[in-house]
Backbone as ProteinMPNN parsed JSONL, in Angstrom:
{"seq_chain_A": "MGVGIGPTKTLAKLANHTAKRLLSHTGGVVDICDVHNRNWVLRNTAVSEVWGVGKKMNAHLEAMNIRTAMDLATADPRILRGH", "coords_chain_A": {"N_chain_A": [[0.863, -1.116, -0.133], [0.418, 2.163, -0.614], [0.792, 5.961, -0.334], [0.367, 8.683, -2.017], [1.037, 11.92, -2.491], [0.186, 15.033, -4.164], [0.393, 18.271, -6.114], [-1.393, 18.001, -8.054], [-3.91, 16.009, -9.842], [-2.756, 14.079, -11.603], [-0.164, 14.229, -10.693], [-0.382, 13.34, -8.21], [-1.181, 10.907, -8.423], [1.237, 9.877, -9.393], [3.042, 10.172, -7.645], [1.985, 8.399, -5.694], [2.464, 6.102, -7.381], [5.025, 6.044, -7.057], [5.655, 5.876, -4.267], [4.646, 3.19, -4.066], [6.254, 1.745, -5.545], [9.015, 2.179, -4.774], [8.881, 1.195, -1.963], [10.314, 0.512, 0.31], [12.196, 2.408, 0.681], [10.808, 4.461, 0.995], [9.029, 4.314, 2.723], [6.401, 3.981, 2.122], [5.012, 6.512, 1.736], [4.931, 9.261, -0.33], [5.513, 12.593, -0.826], [5.163, 14.899, -3.596], [4.748, 17.74, -3.276], [6.639, 19.225, -2.699], [9.254, 21.046, -4.363], [11.693, 20.051, -4.927], [11.532, 17.199, -4.296], [9.646, 16.657, -6.243], [10.886, 17.125, -8.655], [12.916, 15.294, -8.45], [11.366, 12.82, -8.56], [9.829, 13.106, -11.156], [12.123, 13.074, -12.816], [13.14, 10.461, -12.329], [11.156, 8.986, -13.394], [9.918, 6.898, -15.826], [8.314, 7.953, -19.008], [6.475, 6.5, -19.943], [5.236, 5.44, -17.518], [3.505, 7.526, -16.708], [0.365, 8.449, -15.779], [-2.191, 7.995, -18.094], [-0.55, 7.891, -20.272], [-0.382, 5.662, -22.873], [0.538, 2.9, -24.628], [0.837, 3.539, -27.44], [0.765, 6.452, -27.467], [3.163, 6.615, -26.036], [5.145, 5.392, -27.705], [5.049, 7.418, -29.43], [5.908, 9.706, -28.011], [8.565, 8.816, -27.074], [9.798, 8.86, -29.754], [10.033, 11.602, -30.091], [12.182, 11.948, -28.629], [11.399, 12.239, -25.985], [11.51, 10.941, -22.797], [11.625, 10.639, -20.119], [9.316, 11.503, -17.246], [9.928, 14.028, -16.454], [11.056, 15.087, -18.748], [8.7, 15.254, -20.31], [7.208, 16.982, -18.722], [8.836, 19.412, -19.19], [8.58, 19.964, -21.703], [7.793, 21.816, -24.816], [4.658, 22.723, -25.117], [3.289, 23.53, -27.661], [4.785, 22.462, -29.376], [4.205, 19.578, -28.677], [1.392, 19.678, -28.768], [1.459, 20.111, -31.713], [1.992, 17.524, -32.889]], "CA_chain_A": [[0.031, -0.103, 0.107], [1.503, 3.524, -0.8], [0.196, 7.038, -0.31], [1.018, 9.721, -2.939], [0.528, 13.551, -2.096], [0.871, 15.951, -5.133], [-0.672, 19.177, -6.353], [-2.45, 17.762, -9.131], [-4.348, 14.385, -9.815], [-1.806, 13.24, -12.226], [1.116, 14.038, -10.108], [-0.613, 12.679, -6.955], [-1.047, 9.273, -9.028], [2.779, 9.513, -9.88], [3.537, 10.087, -6.034], [1.613, 7.126, -5.03], [3.195, 4.963, -7.914], [6.423, 5.976, -6.464], [5.501, 5.266, -3.017], [4.491, 1.729, -4.053], [7.638, 1.091, -6.481], [9.978, 2.501, -3.746], [8.348, 0.933, -0.757], [11.446, 0.023, 1.199], [13.027, 3.636, 0.65], [9.824, 5.619, 1.236], [8.083, 3.97, 3.867], [4.829, 4.061, 1.632], [4.544, 7.573, 1.566], [5.527, 9.991, -1.066], [4.938, 13.888, -1.179], [5.724, 15.629, -4.13], [4.384, 19.006, -3.321], [7.823, 20.09, -2.692], [9.659, 21.223, -5.84], [12.963, 19.152, -4.785], [11.022, 15.762, -4.465], [8.662, 16.337, -7.518], [11.78, 17.075, -9.783], [13.694, 14.032, -8.507], [10.557, 11.731, -9.027], [10.091, 13.168, -12.547], [13.44, 12.701, -13.375], [13.458, 9.322, -12.319], [10.14, 8.09, -13.946], [9.714, 6.884, -17.545], [7.221, 8.63, -19.494], [5.566, 5.344, -20.239], [4.491, 5.173, -16.186], [2.783, 8.663, -16.434], [-0.961, 8.211, -15.968], [-2.737, 8.448, -19.319], [0.509, 7.442, -21.495], [-0.647, 4.178, -23.172], [1.695, 2.476, -25.885], [0.995, 4.358, -28.724], [1.474, 7.919, -26.867], [4.823, 6.294, -25.351], [5.957, 5.404, -28.667], [5.24, 8.846, -30.138], [6.716, 10.552, -27.2], [10.082, 8.739, -27.52], [10.314, 9.561, -31.175], [10.096, 12.953, -29.82], [13.23, 12.092, -27.24], [10.948, 12.595, -24.485], [11.796, 9.696, -22.227], [11.3, 10.832, -18.767], [8.227, 12.433, -17.048], [10.57, 15.166, -16.643], [11.086, 15.421, -20.156], [7.387, 15.812, -20.73], [6.784, 18.245, -18.016], [9.556, 20.582, -19.712], [8.427, 19.862, -23.179], [7.043, 23.13, -25.194], [3.298, 22.537, -25.3], [3.065, 23.808, -29.07], [5.511, 21.167, -30.045], [3.432, 18.396, -28.168], [-0.171, 19.65, -29.59], [1.679, 19.991, -33.014], [2.465, 16.078, -33.219]], "C_chain_A": [[0.908, 1.255, -0.044], [0.338, 4.95, -0.616], [0.951, 8.014, -1.015], [0.3, 11.23, -2.735], [1.079, 14.193, -3.396], [-0.386, 17.015, -5.3], [-1.815, 19.33, -7.481], [-2.895, 16.282, -9.095], [-3.264, 13.585, -10.314], [-0.506, 12.97, -11.376], [1.03, 13.401, -8.411], [-0.593, 11.015, -7.483], [0.444, 8.973, -9.132], [3.404, 9.287, -8.623], [3.317, 8.702, -5.588], [1.984, 5.753, -5.878], [4.356, 4.893, -7.296], [6.499, 5.296, -5.044], [5.409, 3.744, -3.115], [5.959, 1.119, -4.5], [8.762, 1.273, -5.502], [9.708, 2.204, -2.192], [9.328, 1.043, 0.555], [12.182, 1.523, 1.637], [11.974, 4.672, 1.175], [8.88, 5.489, 2.268], [6.551, 3.97, 3.338], [4.278, 5.145, 1.383], [5.498, 8.544, 0.561], [4.848, 11.548, -1.371], [5.774, 14.681, -2.266], [5.297, 17.109, -4.381], [5.864, 19.777, -3.256], [8.535, 20.077, -3.973], [10.963, 20.109, -6.018], [12.399, 17.731, -5.07], [10.521, 15.645, -5.641], [9.782, 16.1, -8.632], [12.604, 15.688, -9.82], [12.744, 12.921, -8.966], [10.234, 12.082, -10.638], [11.152, 12.735, -13.415], [13.704, 11.391, -13.473], [12.2, 8.251, -12.748], [9.915, 8.062, -15.305], [8.499, 7.387, -17.927], [6.112, 7.548, -19.525], [4.624, 5.124, -18.574], [3.667, 6.206, -15.841], [1.267, 8.196, -16.729], [-1.514, 8.814, -17.147], [-1.705, 8.252, -20.492], [0.228, 6.169, -21.681], [0.689, 4.194, -24.348], [1.971, 3.142, -26.886], [1.412, 5.749, -28.233], [2.981, 7.745, -26.535], [5.469, 6.442, -26.619], [6.283, 6.723, -29.611], [6.132, 9.847, -29.364], [8.156, 10.363, -27.262], [10.5, 8.816, -28.795], [10.595, 10.871, -31.067], [11.446, 13.375, -28.935], [12.579, 12.359, -26.175], [10.725, 11.097, -23.684], [11.345, 9.538, -20.802], [9.984, 11.761, -18.557], [8.873, 13.927, -17.025], [10.842, 15.884, -17.819], [9.798, 15.802, -20.58], [7.008, 16.854, -19.973], [7.376, 19.567, -18.441], [9.307, 20.789, -21.31], [7.691, 21.401, -23.801], [5.869, 22.329, -25.441], [3.116, 22.391, -26.855], [3.752, 22.616, -29.909], [4.568, 19.759, -29.788], [2.044, 18.463, -28.866], [0.279, 19.498, -31.061], [1.795, 18.481, -33.825], [1.282, 15.289, -32.902]], "O_chain_A": [[2.043, 1.309, 0.428], [-0.87, 4.791, -0.796], [2.12, 8.222, -0.691], [-0.904, 11.454, -2.861], [2.242, 13.979, -3.741], [-1.554, 16.9, -4.927], [-2.664, 20.181, -7.744], [-2.311, 15.45, -8.4], [-2.827, 12.603, -9.713], [0.094, 11.897, -11.31], [1.955, 13.107, -7.654], [-0.006, 10.111, -6.888], [0.829, 7.818, -8.949], [4.202, 8.364, -8.455], [4.207, 7.953, -5.186], [1.898, 4.621, -5.401], [4.799, 3.796, -6.955], [7.25, 4.366, -4.751], [6.04, 3.055, -2.314], [6.602, 0.244, -3.921], [9.532, 0.313, -5.467], [10.237, 2.874, -1.305], [9.033, 1.605, 1.609], [12.647, 1.715, 2.761], [12.365, 5.681, 1.761], [8.082, 6.351, 2.636], [5.61, 3.958, 4.131], [3.163, 5.136, 0.861], [6.721, 8.541, 0.706], [3.825, 11.673, -2.044], [6.9, 15.094, -1.988], [5.445, 17.649, -5.477], [6.049, 20.869, -3.793], [8.414, 19.075, -4.679], [11.164, 19.463, -7.046], [12.81, 17.129, -6.062], [10.803, 14.626, -6.272], [9.724, 15.142, -9.404], [12.907, 15.08, -10.847], [13.213, 12.075, -9.727], [10.449, 11.134, -11.394], [11.057, 12.161, -14.5], [14.358, 10.957, -14.422], [12.211, 7.04, -12.525], [9.728, 9.096, -15.945], [7.565, 7.256, -17.137], [4.964, 7.781, -19.145], [3.471, 4.691, -18.567], [3.026, 6.082, -14.797], [0.981, 7.636, -17.788], [-1.39, 10.027, -17.314], [-2.086, 8.469, -21.642], [0.514, 5.395, -20.768], [1.452, 5.078, -24.739], [3.111, 3.381, -27.282], [2.488, 6.17, -28.658], [3.842, 8.6, -26.741], [6.247, 7.376, -26.812], [7.29, 7.0, -30.263], [6.911, 10.638, -29.896], [8.947, 11.289, -27.439], [11.72, 8.841, -28.957], [11.372, 11.378, -31.877], [11.789, 14.509, -28.6], [13.265, 12.79, -25.248], [9.85, 10.293, -24.004], [10.798, 8.528, -20.36], [9.601, 12.577, -19.396], [8.301, 14.875, -17.563], [10.861, 17.113, -17.893], [9.773, 16.797, -21.304], [6.413, 17.754, -20.566], [6.807, 20.64, -18.238], [9.819, 21.686, -21.98], [7.013, 22.025, -22.985], [6.036, 21.235, -25.98], [2.829, 21.294, -27.333], [3.283, 22.02, -30.879], [4.297, 19.0, -30.718], [1.58, 17.489, -29.458], [-0.445, 18.778, -31.749], [1.712, 18.323, -35.043], [1.297, 14.067, -33.048]]}, "name": "protein", "num_of_chains": 1, "seq": "MGVGIGPTKTLAKLANHTAKRLLSHTGGVVDICDVHNRNWVLRNTAVSEVWGVGKKMNAHLEAMNIRTAMDLATADPRILRGH"}
């Protein structure tokens, strides 16, 4: 069991996923409201693990060299919408 806390639904789900994935290190709780913690989680999470990113979208994002959640978070929205 894990508990994830984040400023948005997607980030809270990502925090929860991280809490479960790294249970022995997190004690089952991850709070990514703090920017430092959020950036660490985003850098260490594959884009395929982000809620709502399926196989087809993952392949498309990887073709754009977007491989981590941080890559996705910092990508230019105009470029993402254009593809």
